[in-house]
Structures are given as structure tokens and as C-alpha cells.
Short mmCIF file of C-alpha atoms and ligand atoms in Angstrom, two decimals:
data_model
loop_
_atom_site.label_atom_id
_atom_site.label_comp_id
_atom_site.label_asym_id
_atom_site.label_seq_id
_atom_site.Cartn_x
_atom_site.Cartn_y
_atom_site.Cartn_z
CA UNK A 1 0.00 0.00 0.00
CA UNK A 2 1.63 3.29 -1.03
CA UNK A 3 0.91 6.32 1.29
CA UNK A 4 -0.25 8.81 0.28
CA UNK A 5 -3.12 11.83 0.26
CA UNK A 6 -5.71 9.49 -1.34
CA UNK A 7 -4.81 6.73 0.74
CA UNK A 8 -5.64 8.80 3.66
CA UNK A 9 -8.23 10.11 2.55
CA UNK A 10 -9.73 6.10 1.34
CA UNK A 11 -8.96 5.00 4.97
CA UNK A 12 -10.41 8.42 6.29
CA UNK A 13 -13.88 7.35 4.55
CA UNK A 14 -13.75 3.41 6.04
CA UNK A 15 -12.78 5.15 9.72
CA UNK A 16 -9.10 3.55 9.38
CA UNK A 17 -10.11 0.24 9.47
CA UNK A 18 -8.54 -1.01 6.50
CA UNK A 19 -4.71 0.05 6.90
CA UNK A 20 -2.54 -3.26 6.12
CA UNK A 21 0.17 -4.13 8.05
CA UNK A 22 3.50 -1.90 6.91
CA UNK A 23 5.00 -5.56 6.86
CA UNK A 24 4.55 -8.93 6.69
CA UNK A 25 5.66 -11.55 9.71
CA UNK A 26 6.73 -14.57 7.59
CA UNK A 27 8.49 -18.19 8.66
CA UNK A 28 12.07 -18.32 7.66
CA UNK A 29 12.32 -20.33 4.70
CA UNK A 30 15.03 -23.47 4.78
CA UNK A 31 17.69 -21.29 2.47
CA UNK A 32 18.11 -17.51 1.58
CA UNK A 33 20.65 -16.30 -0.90
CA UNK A 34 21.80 -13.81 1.80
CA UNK A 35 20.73 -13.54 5.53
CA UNK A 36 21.40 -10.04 7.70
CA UNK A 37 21.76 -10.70 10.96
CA UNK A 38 20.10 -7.66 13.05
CA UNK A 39 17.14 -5.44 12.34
CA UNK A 40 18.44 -2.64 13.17
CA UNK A 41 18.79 0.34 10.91
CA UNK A 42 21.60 -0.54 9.57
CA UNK A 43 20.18 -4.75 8.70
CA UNK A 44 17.01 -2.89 7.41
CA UNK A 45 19.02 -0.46 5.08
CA UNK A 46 21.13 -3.19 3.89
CA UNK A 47 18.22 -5.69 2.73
CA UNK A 48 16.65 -2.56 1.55
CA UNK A 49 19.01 -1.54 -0.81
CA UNK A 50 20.30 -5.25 -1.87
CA UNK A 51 16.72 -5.70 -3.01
CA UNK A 52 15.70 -2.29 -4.63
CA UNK A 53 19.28 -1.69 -6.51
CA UNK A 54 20.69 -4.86 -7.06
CA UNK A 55 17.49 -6.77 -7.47
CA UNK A 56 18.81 -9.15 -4.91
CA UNK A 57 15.12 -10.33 -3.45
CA UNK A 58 15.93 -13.37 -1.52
CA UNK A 59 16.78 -12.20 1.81
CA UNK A 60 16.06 -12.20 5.38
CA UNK A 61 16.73 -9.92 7.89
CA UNK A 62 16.86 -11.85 11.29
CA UNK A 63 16.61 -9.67 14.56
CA UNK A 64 16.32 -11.11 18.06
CA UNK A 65 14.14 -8.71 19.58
CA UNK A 66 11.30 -6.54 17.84
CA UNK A 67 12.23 -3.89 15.69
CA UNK A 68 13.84 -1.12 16.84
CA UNK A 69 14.76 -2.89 20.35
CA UNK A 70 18.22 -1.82 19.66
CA UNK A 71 20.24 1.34 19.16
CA UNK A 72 18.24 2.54 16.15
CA UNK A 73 14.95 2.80 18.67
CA UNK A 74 17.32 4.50 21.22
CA UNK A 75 19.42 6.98 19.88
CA UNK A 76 19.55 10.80 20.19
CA UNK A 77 18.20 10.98 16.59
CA UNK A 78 20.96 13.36 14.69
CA UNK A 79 22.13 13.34 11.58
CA UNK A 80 25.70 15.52 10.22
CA UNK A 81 28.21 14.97 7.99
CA UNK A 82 31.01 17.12 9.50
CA UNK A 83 33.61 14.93 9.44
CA UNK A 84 37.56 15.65 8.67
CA UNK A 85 38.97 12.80 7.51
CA UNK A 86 38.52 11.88 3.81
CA UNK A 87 38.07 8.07 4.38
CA UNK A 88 34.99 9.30 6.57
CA UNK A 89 33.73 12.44 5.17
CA UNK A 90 32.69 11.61 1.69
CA UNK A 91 30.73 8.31 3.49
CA UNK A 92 28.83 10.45 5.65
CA UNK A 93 27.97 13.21 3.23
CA UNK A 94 26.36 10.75 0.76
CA UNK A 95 24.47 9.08 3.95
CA UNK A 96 23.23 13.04 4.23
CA UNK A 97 22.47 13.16 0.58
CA UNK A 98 20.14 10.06 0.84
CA UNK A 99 18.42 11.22 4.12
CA UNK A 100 18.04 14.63 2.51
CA UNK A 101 15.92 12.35 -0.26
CA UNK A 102 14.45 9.06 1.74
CA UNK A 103 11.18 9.87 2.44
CA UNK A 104 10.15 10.28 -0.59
CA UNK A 105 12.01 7.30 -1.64
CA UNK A 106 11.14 4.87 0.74
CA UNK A 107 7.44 6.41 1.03
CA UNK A 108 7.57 7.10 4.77
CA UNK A 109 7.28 9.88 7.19
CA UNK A 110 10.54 10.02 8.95
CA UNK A 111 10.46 13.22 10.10
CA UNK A 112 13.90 14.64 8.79
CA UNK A 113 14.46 17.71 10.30
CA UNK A 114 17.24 19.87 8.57
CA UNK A 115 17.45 22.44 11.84
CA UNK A 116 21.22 22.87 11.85
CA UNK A 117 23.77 21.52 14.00
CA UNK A 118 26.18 23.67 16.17
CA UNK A 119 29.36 22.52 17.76
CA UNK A 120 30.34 24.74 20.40
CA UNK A 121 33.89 25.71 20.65
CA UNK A 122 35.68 27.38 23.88
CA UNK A 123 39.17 28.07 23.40
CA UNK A 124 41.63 29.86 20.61
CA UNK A 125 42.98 26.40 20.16
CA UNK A 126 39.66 24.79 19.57
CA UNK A 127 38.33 27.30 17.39
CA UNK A 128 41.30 27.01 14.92
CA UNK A 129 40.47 23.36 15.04
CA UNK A 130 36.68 23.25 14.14
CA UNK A 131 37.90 25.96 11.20
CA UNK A 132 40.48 23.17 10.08
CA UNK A 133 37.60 20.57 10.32
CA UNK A 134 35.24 23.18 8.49
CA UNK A 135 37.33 24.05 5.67
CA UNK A 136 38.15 19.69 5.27
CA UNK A 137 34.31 20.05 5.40
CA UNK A 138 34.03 22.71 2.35
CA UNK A 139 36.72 20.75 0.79
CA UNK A 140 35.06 17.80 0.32
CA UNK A 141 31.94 20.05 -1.05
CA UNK A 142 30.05 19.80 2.35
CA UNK A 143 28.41 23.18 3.39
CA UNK A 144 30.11 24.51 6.89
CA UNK A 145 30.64 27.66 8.76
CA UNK A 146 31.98 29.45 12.00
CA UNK A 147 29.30 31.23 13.62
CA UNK A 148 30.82 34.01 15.69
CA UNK A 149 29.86 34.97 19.83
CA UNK A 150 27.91 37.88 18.69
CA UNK A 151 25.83 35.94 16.50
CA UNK A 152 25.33 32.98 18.76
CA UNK A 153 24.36 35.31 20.93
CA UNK A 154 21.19 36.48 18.59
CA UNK A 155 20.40 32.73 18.08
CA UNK A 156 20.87 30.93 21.18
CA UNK A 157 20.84 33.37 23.87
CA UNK A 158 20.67 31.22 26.77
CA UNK A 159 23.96 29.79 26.24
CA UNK A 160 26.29 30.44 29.59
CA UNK A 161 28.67 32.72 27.31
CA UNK A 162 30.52 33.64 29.92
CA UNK A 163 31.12 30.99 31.73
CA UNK A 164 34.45 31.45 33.68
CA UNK A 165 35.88 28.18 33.20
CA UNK A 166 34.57 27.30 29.54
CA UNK A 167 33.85 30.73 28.16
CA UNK A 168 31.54 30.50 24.85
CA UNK A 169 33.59 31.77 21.77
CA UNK A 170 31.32 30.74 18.65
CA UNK A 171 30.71 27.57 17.10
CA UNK A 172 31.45 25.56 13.64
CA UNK A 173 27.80 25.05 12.37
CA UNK A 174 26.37 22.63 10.08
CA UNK A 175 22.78 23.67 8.64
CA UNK A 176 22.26 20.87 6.72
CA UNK A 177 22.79 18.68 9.47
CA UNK A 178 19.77 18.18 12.13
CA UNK A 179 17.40 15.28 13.42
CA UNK A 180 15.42 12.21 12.03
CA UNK A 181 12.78 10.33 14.35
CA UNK A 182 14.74 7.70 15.01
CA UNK A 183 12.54 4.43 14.93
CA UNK A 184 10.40 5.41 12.00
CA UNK A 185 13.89 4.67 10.58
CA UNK A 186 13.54 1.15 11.11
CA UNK A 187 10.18 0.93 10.13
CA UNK A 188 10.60 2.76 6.53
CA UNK A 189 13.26 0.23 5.70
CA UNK A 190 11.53 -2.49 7.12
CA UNK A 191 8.69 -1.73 4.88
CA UNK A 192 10.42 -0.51 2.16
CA UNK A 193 11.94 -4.29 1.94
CA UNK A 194 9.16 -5.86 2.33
CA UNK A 195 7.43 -4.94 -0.17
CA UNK A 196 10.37 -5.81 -2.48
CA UNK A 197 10.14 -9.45 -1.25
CA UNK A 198 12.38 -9.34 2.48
CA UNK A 199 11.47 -11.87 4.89
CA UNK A 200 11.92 -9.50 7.82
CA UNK A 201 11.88 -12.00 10.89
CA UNK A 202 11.75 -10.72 14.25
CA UNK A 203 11.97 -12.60 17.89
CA UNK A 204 14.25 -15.37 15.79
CA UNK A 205 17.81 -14.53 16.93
CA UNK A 206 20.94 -16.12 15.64
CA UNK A 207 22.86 -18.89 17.98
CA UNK A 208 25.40 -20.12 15.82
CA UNK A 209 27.31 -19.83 12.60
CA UNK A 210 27.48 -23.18 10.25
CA UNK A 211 30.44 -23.24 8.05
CA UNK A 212 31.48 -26.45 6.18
CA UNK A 213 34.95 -25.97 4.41
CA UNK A 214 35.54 -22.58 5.36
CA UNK A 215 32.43 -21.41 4.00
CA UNK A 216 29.33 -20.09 5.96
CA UNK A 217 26.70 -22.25 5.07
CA UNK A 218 24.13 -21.40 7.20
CA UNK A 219 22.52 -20.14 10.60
CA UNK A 220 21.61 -21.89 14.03
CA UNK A 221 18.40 -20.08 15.29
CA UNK A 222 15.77 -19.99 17.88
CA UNK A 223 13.43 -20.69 14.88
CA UNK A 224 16.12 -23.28 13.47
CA UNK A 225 18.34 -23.95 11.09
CA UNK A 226 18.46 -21.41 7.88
CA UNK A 227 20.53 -21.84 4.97
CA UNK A 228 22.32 -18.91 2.75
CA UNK A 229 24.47 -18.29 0.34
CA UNK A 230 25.99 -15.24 1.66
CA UNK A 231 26.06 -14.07 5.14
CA UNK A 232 25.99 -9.85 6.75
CA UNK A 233 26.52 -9.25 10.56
CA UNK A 234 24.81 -5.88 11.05
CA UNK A 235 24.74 -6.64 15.13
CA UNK A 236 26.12 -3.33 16.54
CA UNK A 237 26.52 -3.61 19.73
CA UNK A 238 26.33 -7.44 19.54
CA UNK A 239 29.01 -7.24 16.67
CA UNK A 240 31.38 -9.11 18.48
CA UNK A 241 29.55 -12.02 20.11
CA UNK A 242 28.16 -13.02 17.01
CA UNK A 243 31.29 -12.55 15.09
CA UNK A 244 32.51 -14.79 17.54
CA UNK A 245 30.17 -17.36 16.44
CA UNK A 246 32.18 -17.12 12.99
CA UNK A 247 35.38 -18.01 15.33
CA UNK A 248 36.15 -14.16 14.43
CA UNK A 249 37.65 -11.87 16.99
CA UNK A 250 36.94 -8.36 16.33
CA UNK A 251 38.77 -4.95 17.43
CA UNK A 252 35.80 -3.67 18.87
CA UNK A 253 34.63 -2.88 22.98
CA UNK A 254 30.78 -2.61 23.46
CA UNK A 255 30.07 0.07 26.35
CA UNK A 256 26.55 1.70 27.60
CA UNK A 257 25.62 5.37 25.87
CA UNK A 258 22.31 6.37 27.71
CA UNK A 259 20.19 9.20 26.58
CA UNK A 260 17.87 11.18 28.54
CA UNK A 261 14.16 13.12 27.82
CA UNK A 262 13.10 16.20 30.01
CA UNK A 263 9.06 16.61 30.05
CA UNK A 264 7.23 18.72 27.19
CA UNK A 265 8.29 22.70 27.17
CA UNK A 266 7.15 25.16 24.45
CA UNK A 267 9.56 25.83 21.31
CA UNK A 268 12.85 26.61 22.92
CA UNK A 269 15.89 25.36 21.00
CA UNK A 270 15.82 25.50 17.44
CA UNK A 271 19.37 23.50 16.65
CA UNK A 272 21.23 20.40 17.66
CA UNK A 273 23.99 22.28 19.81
CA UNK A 274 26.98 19.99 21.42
CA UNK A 275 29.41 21.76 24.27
CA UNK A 276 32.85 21.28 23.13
CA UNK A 277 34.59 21.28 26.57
CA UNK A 278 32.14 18.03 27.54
CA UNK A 279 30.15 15.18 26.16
CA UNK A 280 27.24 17.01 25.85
CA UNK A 281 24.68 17.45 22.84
CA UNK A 282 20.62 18.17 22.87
CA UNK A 283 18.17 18.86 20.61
CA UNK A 284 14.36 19.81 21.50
CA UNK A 285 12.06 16.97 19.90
CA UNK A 286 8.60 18.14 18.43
CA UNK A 287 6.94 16.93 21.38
CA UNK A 288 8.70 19.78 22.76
CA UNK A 289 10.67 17.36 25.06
CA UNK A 290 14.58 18.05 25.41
CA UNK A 291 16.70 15.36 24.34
CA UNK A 292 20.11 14.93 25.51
CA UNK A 293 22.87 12.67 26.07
CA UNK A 294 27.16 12.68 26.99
CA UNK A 295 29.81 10.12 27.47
CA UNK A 296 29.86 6.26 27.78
CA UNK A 297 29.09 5.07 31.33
CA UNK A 298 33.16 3.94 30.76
CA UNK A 299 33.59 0.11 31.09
CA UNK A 300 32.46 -3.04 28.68
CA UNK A 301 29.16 -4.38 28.88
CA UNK A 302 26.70 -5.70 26.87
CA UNK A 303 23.41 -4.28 29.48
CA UNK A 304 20.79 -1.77 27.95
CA UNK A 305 20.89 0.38 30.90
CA UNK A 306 22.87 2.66 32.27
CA UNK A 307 24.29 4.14 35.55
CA UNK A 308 23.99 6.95 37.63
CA UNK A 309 27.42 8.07 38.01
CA UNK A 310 27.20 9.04 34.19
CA UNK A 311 23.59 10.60 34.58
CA UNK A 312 25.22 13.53 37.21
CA UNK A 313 27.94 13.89 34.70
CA UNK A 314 25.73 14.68 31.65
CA UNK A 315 23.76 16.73 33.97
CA UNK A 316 26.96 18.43 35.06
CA UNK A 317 27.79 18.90 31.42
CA UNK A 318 24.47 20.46 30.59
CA UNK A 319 23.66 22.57 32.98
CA UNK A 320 27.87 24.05 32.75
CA UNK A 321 26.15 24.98 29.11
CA UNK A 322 22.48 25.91 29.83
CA UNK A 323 22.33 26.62 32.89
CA UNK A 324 18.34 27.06 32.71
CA UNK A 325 18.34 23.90 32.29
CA UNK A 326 18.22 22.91 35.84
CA UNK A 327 14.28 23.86 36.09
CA UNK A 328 13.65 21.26 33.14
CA UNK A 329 12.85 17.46 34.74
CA UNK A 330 14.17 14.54 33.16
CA UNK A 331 10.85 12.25 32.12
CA UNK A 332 13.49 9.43 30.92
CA UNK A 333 16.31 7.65 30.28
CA UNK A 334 17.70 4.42 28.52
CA UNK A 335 20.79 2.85 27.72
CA UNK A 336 21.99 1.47 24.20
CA UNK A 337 24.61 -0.93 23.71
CA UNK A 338 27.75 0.77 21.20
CA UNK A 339 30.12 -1.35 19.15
CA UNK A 340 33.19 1.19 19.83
CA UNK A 341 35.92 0.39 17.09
CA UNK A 342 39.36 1.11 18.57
CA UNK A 343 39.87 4.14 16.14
CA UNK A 344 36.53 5.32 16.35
CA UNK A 345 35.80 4.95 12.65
CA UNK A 346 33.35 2.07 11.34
CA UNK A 347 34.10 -1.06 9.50
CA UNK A 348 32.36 -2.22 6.22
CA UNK A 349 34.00 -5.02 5.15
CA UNK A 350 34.50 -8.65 3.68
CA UNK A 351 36.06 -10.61 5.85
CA UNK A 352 38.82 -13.19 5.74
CA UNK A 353 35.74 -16.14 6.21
CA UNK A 354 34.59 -16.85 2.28
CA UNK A 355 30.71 -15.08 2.15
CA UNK A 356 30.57 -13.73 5.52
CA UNK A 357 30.59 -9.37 5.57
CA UNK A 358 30.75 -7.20 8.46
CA UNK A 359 29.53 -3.88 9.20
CA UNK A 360 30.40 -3.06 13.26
CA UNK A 361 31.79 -0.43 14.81
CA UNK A 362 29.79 2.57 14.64
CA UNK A 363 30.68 3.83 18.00
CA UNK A 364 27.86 6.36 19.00
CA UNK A 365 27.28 7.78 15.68
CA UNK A 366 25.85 5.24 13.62
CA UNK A 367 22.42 6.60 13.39
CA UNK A 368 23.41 9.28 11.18
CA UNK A 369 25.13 6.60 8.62
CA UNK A 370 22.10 4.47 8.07
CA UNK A 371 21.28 5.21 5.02
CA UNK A 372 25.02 4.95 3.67
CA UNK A 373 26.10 2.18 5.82
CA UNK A 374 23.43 0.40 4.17
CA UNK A 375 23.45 1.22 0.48
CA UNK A 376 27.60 0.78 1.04
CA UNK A 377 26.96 -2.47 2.52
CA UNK A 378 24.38 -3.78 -0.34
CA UNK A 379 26.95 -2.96 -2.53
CA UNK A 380 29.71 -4.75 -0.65
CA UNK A 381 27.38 -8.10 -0.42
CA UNK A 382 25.90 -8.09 -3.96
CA UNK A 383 29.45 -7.21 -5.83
CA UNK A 384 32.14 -9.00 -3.78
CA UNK A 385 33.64 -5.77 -3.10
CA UNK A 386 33.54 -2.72 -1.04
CA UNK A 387 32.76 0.43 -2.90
CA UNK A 388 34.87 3.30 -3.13
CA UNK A 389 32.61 5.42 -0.21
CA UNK A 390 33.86 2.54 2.10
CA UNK A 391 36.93 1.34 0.41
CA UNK A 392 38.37 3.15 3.91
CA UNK A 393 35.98 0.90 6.43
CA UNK A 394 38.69 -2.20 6.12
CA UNK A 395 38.74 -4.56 9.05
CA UNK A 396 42.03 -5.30 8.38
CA UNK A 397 43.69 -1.53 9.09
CA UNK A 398 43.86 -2.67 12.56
CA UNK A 399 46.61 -5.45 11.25
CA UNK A 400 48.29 -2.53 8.80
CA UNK A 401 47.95 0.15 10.74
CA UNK A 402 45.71 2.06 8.22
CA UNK A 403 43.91 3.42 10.99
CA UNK A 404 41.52 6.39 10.85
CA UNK A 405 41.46 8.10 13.82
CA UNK A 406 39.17 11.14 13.78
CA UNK A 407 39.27 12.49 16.74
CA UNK A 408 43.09 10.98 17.73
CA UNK A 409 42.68 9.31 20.62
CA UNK A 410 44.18 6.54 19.65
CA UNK A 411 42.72 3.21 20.76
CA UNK A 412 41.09 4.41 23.57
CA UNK A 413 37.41 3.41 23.31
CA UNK A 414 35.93 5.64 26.20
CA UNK A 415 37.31 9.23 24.30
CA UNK A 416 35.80 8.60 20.88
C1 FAD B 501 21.83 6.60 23.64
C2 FAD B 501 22.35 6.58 22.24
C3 FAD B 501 22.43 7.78 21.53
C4 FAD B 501 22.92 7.78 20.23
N1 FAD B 501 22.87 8.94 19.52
C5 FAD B 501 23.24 8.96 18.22
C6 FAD B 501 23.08 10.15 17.45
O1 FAD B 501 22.54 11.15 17.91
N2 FAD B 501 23.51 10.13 16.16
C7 FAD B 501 24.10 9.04 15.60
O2 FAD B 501 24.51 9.10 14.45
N3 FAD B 501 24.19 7.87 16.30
C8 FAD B 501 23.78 7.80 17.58
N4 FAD B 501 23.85 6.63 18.30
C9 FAD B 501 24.46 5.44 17.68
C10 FAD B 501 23.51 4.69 16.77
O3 FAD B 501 22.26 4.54 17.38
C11 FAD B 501 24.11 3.32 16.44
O4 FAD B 501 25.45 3.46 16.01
C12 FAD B 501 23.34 2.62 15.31
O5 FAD B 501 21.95 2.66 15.54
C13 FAD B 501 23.82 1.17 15.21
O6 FAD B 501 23.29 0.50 14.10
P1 FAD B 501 21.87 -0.28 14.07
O7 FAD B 501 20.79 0.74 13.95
O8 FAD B 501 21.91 -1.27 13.02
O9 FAD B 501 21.88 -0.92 15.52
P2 FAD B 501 20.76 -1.72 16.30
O10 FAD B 501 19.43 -1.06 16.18
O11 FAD B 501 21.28 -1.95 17.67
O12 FAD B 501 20.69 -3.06 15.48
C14 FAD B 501 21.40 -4.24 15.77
C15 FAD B 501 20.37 -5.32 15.96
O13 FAD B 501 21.00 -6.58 16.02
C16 FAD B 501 20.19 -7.40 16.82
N5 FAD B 501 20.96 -8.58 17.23
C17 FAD B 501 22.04 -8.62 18.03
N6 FAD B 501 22.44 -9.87 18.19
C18 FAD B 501 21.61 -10.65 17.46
C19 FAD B 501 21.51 -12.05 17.24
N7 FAD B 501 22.37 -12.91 17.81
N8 FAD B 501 20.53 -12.50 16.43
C20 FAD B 501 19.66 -11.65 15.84
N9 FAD B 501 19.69 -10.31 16.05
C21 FAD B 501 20.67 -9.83 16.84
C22 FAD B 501 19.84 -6.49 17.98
O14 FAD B 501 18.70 -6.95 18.69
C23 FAD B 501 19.61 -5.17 17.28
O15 FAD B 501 18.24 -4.93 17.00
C24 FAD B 501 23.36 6.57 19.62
C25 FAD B 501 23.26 5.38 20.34
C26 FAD B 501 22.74 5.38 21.63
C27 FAD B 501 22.60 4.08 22.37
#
């Protein structure tokens, strides 16, 4: 069923009675020609695009949970493309591209939100770096610029500008960049598969990897055995215990990112804004509900759920920027489970195991790189080789020490 104005306005007349299902909930059949494992965004994007541009039809996407249980359902919902680093940039920019395009292409409401993204800066130092990041930015063709204090001041005039310790000196702003409602995401792609012939198959997760000869010839389920010809690991935060299953160790740490809601308040902040002296970032949702989040809670687990240690630092963090914030009340909070990649840059990959593919390691900024990650990925599968966007994304820079370390920190999981 396309959506549309007349298909409102049919299901209008019949009191919305007749709207079918967005997808179906098939049985796995005995053998696929590939299987994704995870329905996340990334899974969803993957079959999406395997079907719709290479015609590949014969696919399931297996997820353990329901869809958007994991970190596409529970992210902070923005989307940028400021990155400095030409392996990442281009990548990123085309992910923009297709957001900038997807609802129409995918037929969904997603909600994308182009309301500009700010990144705070708060030193002499760090302002010459955001203008090296921003000219990279313009470089590469992506649209970037340094706002000034006296114009941040116009837009955003509750900022703590002069806070002594981490005065406010302008910010490197993105305007393209901005927000997506996150698990509409998930459901877009889901349906956008489906209807191209995906068996999306939820509550069946995967318990094993079958490979005869070196080959992956299969699956072990909780629905049973299921047969393919190629195999994707789109797991996230569960990249490495089902890589595992593969007898492949990866050079990845999963940690807890939690992100918070405050109640409902009237039309407050126009822009994604992130403090650059903190882990800090929030955006106001249409609900009117601030959304927020900061650092990794700081040691490995695989537990949706975070800790309150972390929750007094965001806090800390936010209210150092805003301090108004402090009469806002938190309504929630959850925890997501992030694949960190020890250079803080994803992987898109073959790997050394004939017809198995990885995608991992998308840190806390995967969200943004659906759309890429998955029309990168597709392309991967289907032609046996990565394509040039994430000719970069190798798994095996780790072994040649073709790292790419945005933010250099070096292998340090908890600073990326
Ligand atoms: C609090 C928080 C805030 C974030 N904010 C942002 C942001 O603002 N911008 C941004 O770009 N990124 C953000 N991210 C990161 C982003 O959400 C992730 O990088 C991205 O969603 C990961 O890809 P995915 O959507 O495919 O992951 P997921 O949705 O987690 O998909 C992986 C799926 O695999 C399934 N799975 C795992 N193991 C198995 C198995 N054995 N069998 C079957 N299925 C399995 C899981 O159930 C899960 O559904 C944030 C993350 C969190 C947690």
C-alpha cells in the first residue's frame, strides 16, 4: 500500500479500518541467498538496498528482539556529515544526501528535520580546530561555517557565554545537518523491503554460525536452522559475540551510551547544539521534550541500561552549558549498547571467512550513517567488493595500521 493523500483520505472514509500491516511476519524459509543478521537500521538499510538496486530479493533480515529494540529505537536521533577525515567524510555526506531524499524514496514519514547543527567551541585552540575541520568540510563540497559569539548570541541566547571556566567563543555550524525520528527509521526500511520481497523475521535470533569448508553455510536459530548463500553481521553492539560465532575476533569494545528526555516545554531550541569542553549534545524533539545525552558510562558491557554516576555527569555537562536547564525534569532515560571500534571509525567489510561481511563499529554515531552504511553495505554483499565510499571501512587496518582516527585518541574506546 503506497501512502499517500488518497490513501488517507480512502482509509479516512472506512474510519481507518482497513490500513494493512507496513509488513509482513513470515516463517524463515530453509535457504536464503543472503541472511542479515540484526534489524536494526543498519540490517534494514542493507536488505533494503540489496533488493531495490541490485534486485537481490531473496533475503532475510533476522533480529532477536522486535524492531527497533536496539540502538536505532534508542538513539539521540541526529544526523551531520562534518567529518575531517577523507576516508569518513565523503561516506557520511552521501548518507546526508540520501536522508536529505528518503522519504520520498522509501514512502515514509521520517520526520527529517534539517534544523542545523552547532558545535560549540571554547578556546583559541579549539576554534582554529573546528575551522580546520570546516574548511576539510568545504573541501570535500560539504556546506560549513563558524558562527561568531555575537551571533550565537542572537540565536541561542541562553547559552552560559561567559562561563568562567569554559567561556563561549562561537561555534562551527552545520545547517544541513539536524534530526530524524529515530525508529520510524527502522520501520521505513523495514517496509520498504518488504514490499520488495524481504522476509523480515523478528523474535528469531541467531545462535550459531554453520560453516562447512571454510564457507558459511548457514545459521543456528531460535526458529532453526536457515541456509544462505551469503552471510551480513549488522549486530552493533552485539558485533562481536556473534562474530565470535564465525570463530572471528573483532577490534571492537561494546560500552553503555544512555540518553535522557526532560518533560514537554514550548519551542525553545531551534538546533542540535553539542558543548565542546564536555560530552554534551541536545536537541528539542517536536513533542517539545529536550533530548540529551554525553559520554559512555566507561567500562564493557553488553546491558541496555545505564548508571547513575554518568547521569550527574551529563547533567553536570548540561547545565555548565544551559544553565536554565536545571528547572527542566528529566521524564526518561535508557541505555543502548555501542560497538566502539578502537579508532573510532566504522568497518564495512569482507572478511577473511569466504561469504561472511561485516559492518560493526559505529561507536555512537551510527544513526546518522544508516542510510550509507546500508546502500555501502548492499553494494559490498551483492558485488564482492567494497565500494569506493567505504573502500576506507577495512577490518584489516587494525593489522596494517591504516587506521583512521578522527578524533586521535588513539585506541582508547571511552574518548571517541
Ligand atoms: C543513547 C544513544 C544515543 C545515540 N545517539 C546517536 C546520534 O545522535 N547520532 C548518531 O549518528 N548515532 C547515535 N547513536 C548510535 C547509533 O544509534 C548506532 O550506532 C546505530 O543505531 C547502530 O546501528 P543499528 O541501527 O543497526 O543498531 P541496532 O538497532 O542496535 O541493530 C542491531 C540489531 O541486532 C540485533 N541482534 C544482536 N544480536 C543478534 C543475534 N544474535 N541475532 C539476531 N539479532 C541480533 C539487535 O537486537 C539489534 O536490534 C546513539 C546510540 C545510543 C545508544
Amino acid at each position: 500500500m503506497k501512502y499517500s493523500i488518497f490513501s488517507l483520505a480512502r482509509n479516512a472514509l472506512s474510519g481507518h479500518k482497513n490500513w494493512q500491516p507496513a509488513w509482513r511476519s513470515p516463517d524463515p524459509k530453509p535457504e536464503y541467498d543472503v541472511i542479515i543478521v540484526g534489524g536494526g537500521g543498519h540490517g534494514l538499510a542493507t536488505a533494503y538496498y540489496l533488493a531495490k538496486l541490485h534486485g537481490i530479493t531473496n533475503v532475510a533480515v533476522l533480529e532477536k528482539g522486535y524492531l527497533g529494540s536496539g540502538n536505532i529505537g534508542r538513539n539521540t536521533t541526529i544526523i551531520r556529515s562534518n567529518y575531517l577525515l577523507p576516508g569518513n567524510n565523503p561516506f557520511y555526506e552521501k548518507s546526508l544526501q540520501l536522508w536529505e531524499g528518503l522519504e520520498q524514496d522509501f514512502n515514509f514519514n521520517a520526520m527529517v528535520s534539517q534544523r542545523g547543527v552547532i558545535n560549540l567551541f571554547h578556546s583559541d585552540g579549539q576554534r582554529d580546530a573546528y575551522v580546520r575541520r570546516g574548511n576539510a568540510m568545504r573541501i570535500h563540497g560539504v556546506d560549513a561555517e563558524i558562527i561568531d559569539q555575537h551571533s550565537l548570541r542572537d540565536m541561542l541566547p541562553f547559552l552560559n557565554f561567559d562561563n568562567g571556566r569554559f567561556p563561549i567563543m562561537g561555534g562551527l555550524m552545520q545547517r544541513r545537518g539536524g534530526t530524524v525520528r529515530h525508529d520510524a527509521v527502522a520501520w521505513g526500511f523495514a517496509r520498504g523491503a518488504d514490499m520488495r520481497g524481504v522476509d523480515v523475521i523478528q523474535h528469531c535470533e541467531v545462535t550459531g554460525i554453520k560453516r562447512e569448508k571454510g564457507r558459511v553455510v548457514g545459521v543456528e536459530t531460535s526458529k532453526g536452522f536457515i541456509g544462505c548463500k551469503k552471510l551480513g553481521l549488522a549486530a552493533a553492539g552485539n558485533s562481536t559475540t556473534v562474530a565470535k560465532m564465525a570463530g572471528l575476533e573483532l577490534p571492537i569494545e561494546s560500552h553503555v551510551l544512555q540518553a535522557f528526555v526532560s518533560e514537554g516545554i514550548k519551542p525553545w531550541l531551534d538546533n542540535v547544539v553539542t558543548f565542546g569542553v564536555g560530552h554534551f549534545y541536545i536537541s528539542q524533539s517536536d513533542k517539545g521534550g529536550l533530548v540529551f545525552g554525553g559520554d559512555i558510562d566507561g567500562y564493557n558491557s553488553y546491558a541496555q541500561r545505564g548508571n547513575l554516576p554518568t547521569v550527574e555527569h551529563v547533567v553536570e555537562c548540561g547545565l555548565a552549558m544551559i544553565p536554565s536547564l536545571s528547572r527542566a525534569r528529566v521524564l526518561r532515560s535508557w541505555g543502548g549498547i555501542m560497538d566502539m571500534s578502537m579508532d573510532g571509525s566504522p568497518i564495512i567489510d569482507k572478511t577473511d571467512i569466504d561469504n561472511l561481511y561485516l559492518n560493526a563499529g559505529w561507536c555512537y554515531g551510527g544513526f546518522k550513517a544508516t542510510p550509507a552504511s546500508g546502500w555501502c553495505f548492499a553494494h559490498t554483499i551483492a558485488n564482492d567488493a567494497p565500494h569506493e565510499l567505504n573502500s576506507a571501512m577495512r577490518l584489516d587496518r587494525f593489522r596494517t595500521g591504516y587506521v583512521m582516527d578522527e578524533t586521535a585518541h588513539g585506541a582508547q574506546a571511552n574518548l571517541h
